[in-house]
Every structure is written in structure tokens, then in C-alpha cells.
Amino acid sequence: MKRTSSSFLYNKFQQELKDGNNIRFTRSCHVTSNLIHRLGLEAELQGHNGCVNCLAWNEKGSLLASGSDDVQVIVWDPFRHKLLSTIRTGHSGNIFSVKFLPQSDDNVIVTGAADCKIRVHDVKQHEILHVFSCHAGRVKRLATVPDQPHLFWSASEDGTIMQFDLRNPEMCKGDHPRNVLVNLNDHIGPHAEAKCLTMSPLRPELLAVGANDPYVRVYDRRMLHCRGVVFPHDMPSRIFNVRSGSPTSVNSQSASSDFPSISEDKGLPAGCVQYFVAGHLPQKQQDYRKKYRTLASTYMTFGPDGSELLVNIGGEQIYLFDVSNKRRPQRYIIGQQLNSQTHADSKDAICENSNGYSKRCIDVGSNGFSNGVTKHIANSSLESSISSKVGKRGRYYGKPLQPAVEAIKKRANEVFESQNYSQAIHLYNQAIHMAPDLPILYGNRAAAYLKRNWDGDIYAALRDCYSAINVDDSHLKAHFRLAKCLFELSWVEEALDCLTLFKSKFPDYAASQTCEALEKDIRAAIFAKTEEYGTDGASPSSRGQTPSRWMESTADTTSFQEQTWRSSAFDYELRFCGHCNTTTDIKEANFFGSNGQFIVAGSDDGSFFIWEKATTNIVRVLRGDESIVNCLEPHPVTCMLATSGIDPVVRLWTPQPEDGKKNDREVINSDDAASANQKRMNADPLEVMLINMGYRLPGAGSLDQDDDTGGESPVSCRPS
């Protein structure tokens, strides 16, 4: 018997010898790569007459509840594929969320819907126990925690997070509820919408909230208390102060008295919340708005150990944040390296190892940039000329690559040269997972990101360049690619500073044609910015502000406290690409496996994607709906996945027999599917809507069609 941690027989043997290995064994075998590759459609549960918008397992996984546009909830036996109970909820709008209340013997179900109401149901008695009408917007998500049988929480498009205690239902009564835990209107403004929320399974005091912006908010409930809000009778859809027209909260202890001033109760205790956001999104959001493309959190969930938070960003990608070991956004500190200080010696930057996927740099400087806008840059041949000239200062003479890593790197370089950049990134991900301390791998992956240029790729390349430089400060290509990343992210002052450093460190290439061309482009961009911000050239950078902070400061509806939280937001740990999330705002992403080994998410193309978390690589794509897959709920104890979407059915997916039969639901070429989805996300919203409805637009082309290969030659970013 080969004694490896991945050996099923060895783990089983250890389980028999040591009782302490039982949980570890169960977790390791819950969902495996072999089971993932055998996953196929087991059954379709039919009973609804509308789109199925939400799914929920009970704690043991013996029951599955589904909520639909037909305003009914169905409770299923997933193993016998049998309808057990149909609940006529009494809602008058689409049901968006359904939950089993914990410790209720699976007899109490809570629903939230588009009619702004929350209803509590007795399943066996077919009775409605409570009706809560305290929200003034659609109720999008509900949340529970295992050890609180009487409590649940809701997120609504009225901008509030409410806490419900069934022992004291009077807190939520009429148009003056006193159970508001978080009021986003106080800080974002009158158009705030709460889209989703989740509670940490191991630290239930942590409450994560997503809104109609790219920021993720993690609150400590121990520092919050319920407050009241007033809903004017003539404006039932929002929360407004009758006198000023602005959102107003009132302290729950004085709810029956006159309105206090806004300054009395808008503030939250210091340290009660931490913000997270992908480093490039705040400024990118401004560019998206010009294209009528919005960013919002459509779903979020904590990982099994409570340290990871997975967030599906509508209009962008899926991001995983480490809430325990937080990461600061990557920044370039002006003048830091020009003052005869290396990056490793800088007092303003602390670099430490991350989880093997990349290097973690915590920037504690005050004048760096954290967010930017992606632009396209063409025609660069510097790195191709460098490839044949790199000498001692441009090569990494660390430990040699392992044979397996060297083979993967060689294959990745080959597919890169054939312009299959997604596959190259896939292979570099594998190699980095096996050898996380080799700068050449980060530098090569950065080149592939620059060439592919999907949403978020430029910022990912920037992070990889830093990772390479942190290991080897003389990595020539990483320095040059870093300057290109900064330029494409519109951080032009930093790009010039970085390019100046590059020329001083590698003078043999300072006079190269492409280096001079990049410098010319950078200086032109700086001149354009000077023209835009006035004759004094006062730009956000010269004022010591990040671009996102400068833009936020111009927004009258954003509170100063909100600006402070956003300016100190933490960056993501991992990113998962391939799906498309633009058409619906209830699209989920979940951990699959007791250890969260895999990530699953639905897509606007009717498929759902499965990623390996450790490498972020796509491992399977399956066709889950005729139109859109919105919901994916992994079974709590076995390898089963429940999905739903526009079709009026619930689909169950389990590992199928290895009998050689073809899986008709499998999408064979996952790279093509992912590429088509990226084009779909960046297409004209009206065209996407018409295509989703089945129209074929003359002259518009197919979203699956490759781009025209003509025109300008691509950027030459040859890997090492």
C-alpha cells in the first residue's frame, strides 16, 4: 500500500486505527476529483409552474426546499425524487429566499419575496405562523445560524438588514420597525440596496452583507444593536425622511418619539465593520457605468472553516476573500524604489508568503494607488527582444525546477506561443500550486494575463509581477510588465516611476524601441490627465488621494464614514473566471466539499461551472438549464448538487457509473465556453437581452465567435 495522504485505502486504514481521523477521512472523501469528473444529471424534480429562484437543504440533507415565481414552496425527498409537501405561501410576488429554521425538527420554513414580506410557515400543519411586513423593498436573502432557533436575518432592496426574533415579533410591526441591524441608506445614500447576506458557520457573530456596489461588508454583530426606521405611508417602496427626503434611522429606544437628528444615529461603532473589494473594481465601476453595466454582489457564503468568504459579483468575476488573514490591495509607492531602497528593504511594505498561490504584500504606505481602470495597450516587442539578451540581472538563479514543474512550464510556454492564453494560465496555475516560490512562473502567468485581458486580468498580472519581484528583485521582465500593468490600469504617474526604475536597473534596454514607445504613451496619458484636471495638473494622485477616494469624495450621498471604510478595504485572495453573471441578480456561487475543495457557480449561458479552489482552474462545465442557472446548493454530507434556474424544475446531480456512456450535459470545451461568457459580459446589454430571448441579430455576430484576427498586432509578451 502506498502511504500517501491522497490514498483512499491509506486514509481508510488510518481511520480504523485512529478514531481522531474519522472526521478527516469523511471530509476528504465527501467530494473528490474522481467524483467531480463523474458528476451527471440524476433526476429532474417537477412540480413548480415558474422559475425556481431559491433552494435550501435541511441540516441533515434529508429534505430539500425550493421556492418559485409561482409563489409556492415545495419540500422534496431528494433520494426518492418525491414531492412531500406543497406550501401555498400567501406571497403575492416571486419568492427569492427560503430557509429551514434550525432546531425546529424541519417543521418551520421562512420565505422572503418580491412583495416585501417575510412569512414563517408550519410545514406539517400548513399554517402561516407569522407575516412580517416591515421591509419597504423586495426581500432578496434570508440567513440563519445553527445555534439560534428563534432568530433569522433578512436583506432587502430597501437598503436594510433586519433581525427577526420569533419570541418578540412586535419589534417588526407596521411602518415603524425597530429591528434594523444595518441601514445602508445612512452611508451609501437613498439608492442603497442590500442584495445578499450570510453568517459565518463557526463565528456566527460575523455578518457579511452585499449591496448594489462591488464592496463586501463584514460586520461584527456583537457591536451592533437594533434600531428603528420610519416608513412614510406615501412612499412604501423606500425609507425616507418626510422632511428632507433622505434616508433616516431612529434609535430603537426612542422610536415612538420625534425624529432625532441624522448625526445622532448614523454612525456605527469604530471597528464594527471591515470592507473587502477586488483592488481594481472601485475605479473600474465608473467605466462600467458608462456602458450601463452595474456591479453588485449577487451571492456570498462563508467557507467550512469560517475564514474564507466567497462572493459572486454581478457584472464581474467570483472572488474569494480571506477574512482571517487579510490582504491589502497592491500598490506602487511613488519614489520608494528610486530612493536607493529595494522593495525588500522598504519600511513601507511588508511582504509575506500567502497560501502558495501568490505573494501577499501588505502596503502600509499612505500615498499609493489601489484601484484603476483597465485599458488596452497594443504593439510591444520589448520582451521578445529581451528573450535573446537576458543576462545575469534578468535571470533567476534559484533552485532548479522540479521535472514535473518544468514539464508543465514547457507545455504552458508552448500553448502561450500558440495564443491559447487561457490554457497557458491554466497550466501556470498548476505549476505555481506545485512550486509557489518560483518567480519565473509568476512572470510568465502575468504575461498570459496581459495577453488574455479578461475583466480583472490586468490587476491579476500586476499582483503576479509583484510576486515575482518580491522573490527576485532583479527579474527584468516582471519590472517591465509591472510598468505596463500600471499604465493599463491608468495609474500613469506610477507607471512612469516604475519605468524609470526599470531603465535605471536595466540600462541595456532603456533605449529599446518598445521601452521608448511605452514611455511616450505614459507621458501622453499624464499630459491628458493634466489637461483634464486643470492647468496646475492637480490630479487625484498629486493630492495624495487614490482615484477611488477622489471620486467618492465628490458623491454627496456617500458619508465620510463610508469613504473611510472603502479607502481601507482589503483585497481578494483568489479569483474564479469563466461564468457570466449579468442577467439576474440572484446568481449563486458556493463551496463544494466538506473542506471547500471546489467552487460551483451558475451562468447566463445555461451552464454551471466547477473550479478547483487550490488552482482556480475550471474542471467541469455542465449544462444545467435551457436559459440561466441561478441556484446551486451542495448537499451537506454527500456528493450531490441541486441546481435551478429559469426552467420550472429542480435538477439533482450525483456521480454516475463509470460505464463509458456519454454525458450529454457536459460542455466539452470549457475554454471556449469561458471565453464566450467573457464576451457576453462585455457585450451591449440590449443585445445580450435579445440573444437570451432567442433572437439572432444580423450583423451583431455570435457571442461565441472568435474576435477578428486582423488589425493591430498583439502585444508581444513572451514567457520565460
mmCIF file with all atom_site columns, C-alpha atoms in Angstrom, residues 135 152 202 218 279 290 299 338 404 453 465 595 627 690:
data_model
loop_
_atom_site.group_PDB
_atom_site.id
_atom_site.type_symbol
_atom_site.label_atom_id
_atom_site.label_alt_id
_atom_site.label_comp_id
_atom_site.label_asym_id
_atom_site.label_entity_id
_atom_site.label_seq_id
_atom_site.pdbx_PDB_ins_code
_atom_site.Cartn_x
_atom_site.Cartn_y
_atom_site.Cartn_z
_atom_site.occupancy
_atom_site.B_iso_or_equiv
_atom_site.pdbx_formal_charge
_atom_site.auth_seq_id
_atom_site.auth_comp_id
_atom_site.auth_asym_id
_atom_site.auth_atom_id
_atom_site.pdbx_PDB_model_num
ATOM 1  C CA . HIS A 1 135 ? -39.497 45.866 4.697   1.00 0.00 ? 135 HIS A CA 1
ATOM 2  C CA . PHE A 1 152 ? -33.094 34.896 11.392  1.00 0.00 ? 152 PHE A CA 1
ATOM 3  C CA . LEU A 1 202 ? -18.148 28.880 13.090  1.00 0.00 ? 202 LEU A CA 1
ATOM 4  C CA . VAL A 1 218 ? -18.338 42.084 7.196   1.00 0.00 ? 218 VAL A CA 1
ATOM 5  C CA . GLY A 1 279 ? -8.478  46.121 -5.861  1.00 0.00 ? 279 GLY A CA 1
ATOM 6  C CA . LYS A 1 290 ? -20.735 54.454 -18.860 1.00 0.00 ? 290 LYS A CA 1
ATOM 7  C CA . TYR A 1 299 ? -24.474 35.951 -3.512  1.00 0.00 ? 299 TYR A CA 1
ATOM 8  C CA . LEU A 1 338 ? 14.101  55.355 -6.677  1.00 0.00 ? 338 LEU A CA 1
ATOM 9  C CA . ALA A 1 404 ? 7.144   17.795 -13.224 1.00 0.00 ? 404 ALA A CA 1
ATOM 10 C CA . ASN A 1 453 ? -7.152  40.731 -20.906 1.00 0.00 ? 453 ASN A CA 1
ATOM 11 C CA . CYS A 1 465 ? 4.609   40.965 -11.148 1.00 0.00 ? 465 CYS A CA 1
ATOM 12 C CA . ASN A 1 595 ? -13.232 21.246 3.033   1.00 0.00 ? 595 ASN A CA 1
ATOM 13 C CA . SER A 1 627 ? -31.574 29.565 -20.222 1.00 0.00 ? 627 SER A CA 1
ATOM 14 C CA . LEU A 1 690 ? -32.294 39.882 -27.125 1.00 0.00 ? 690 LEU A CA 1
#
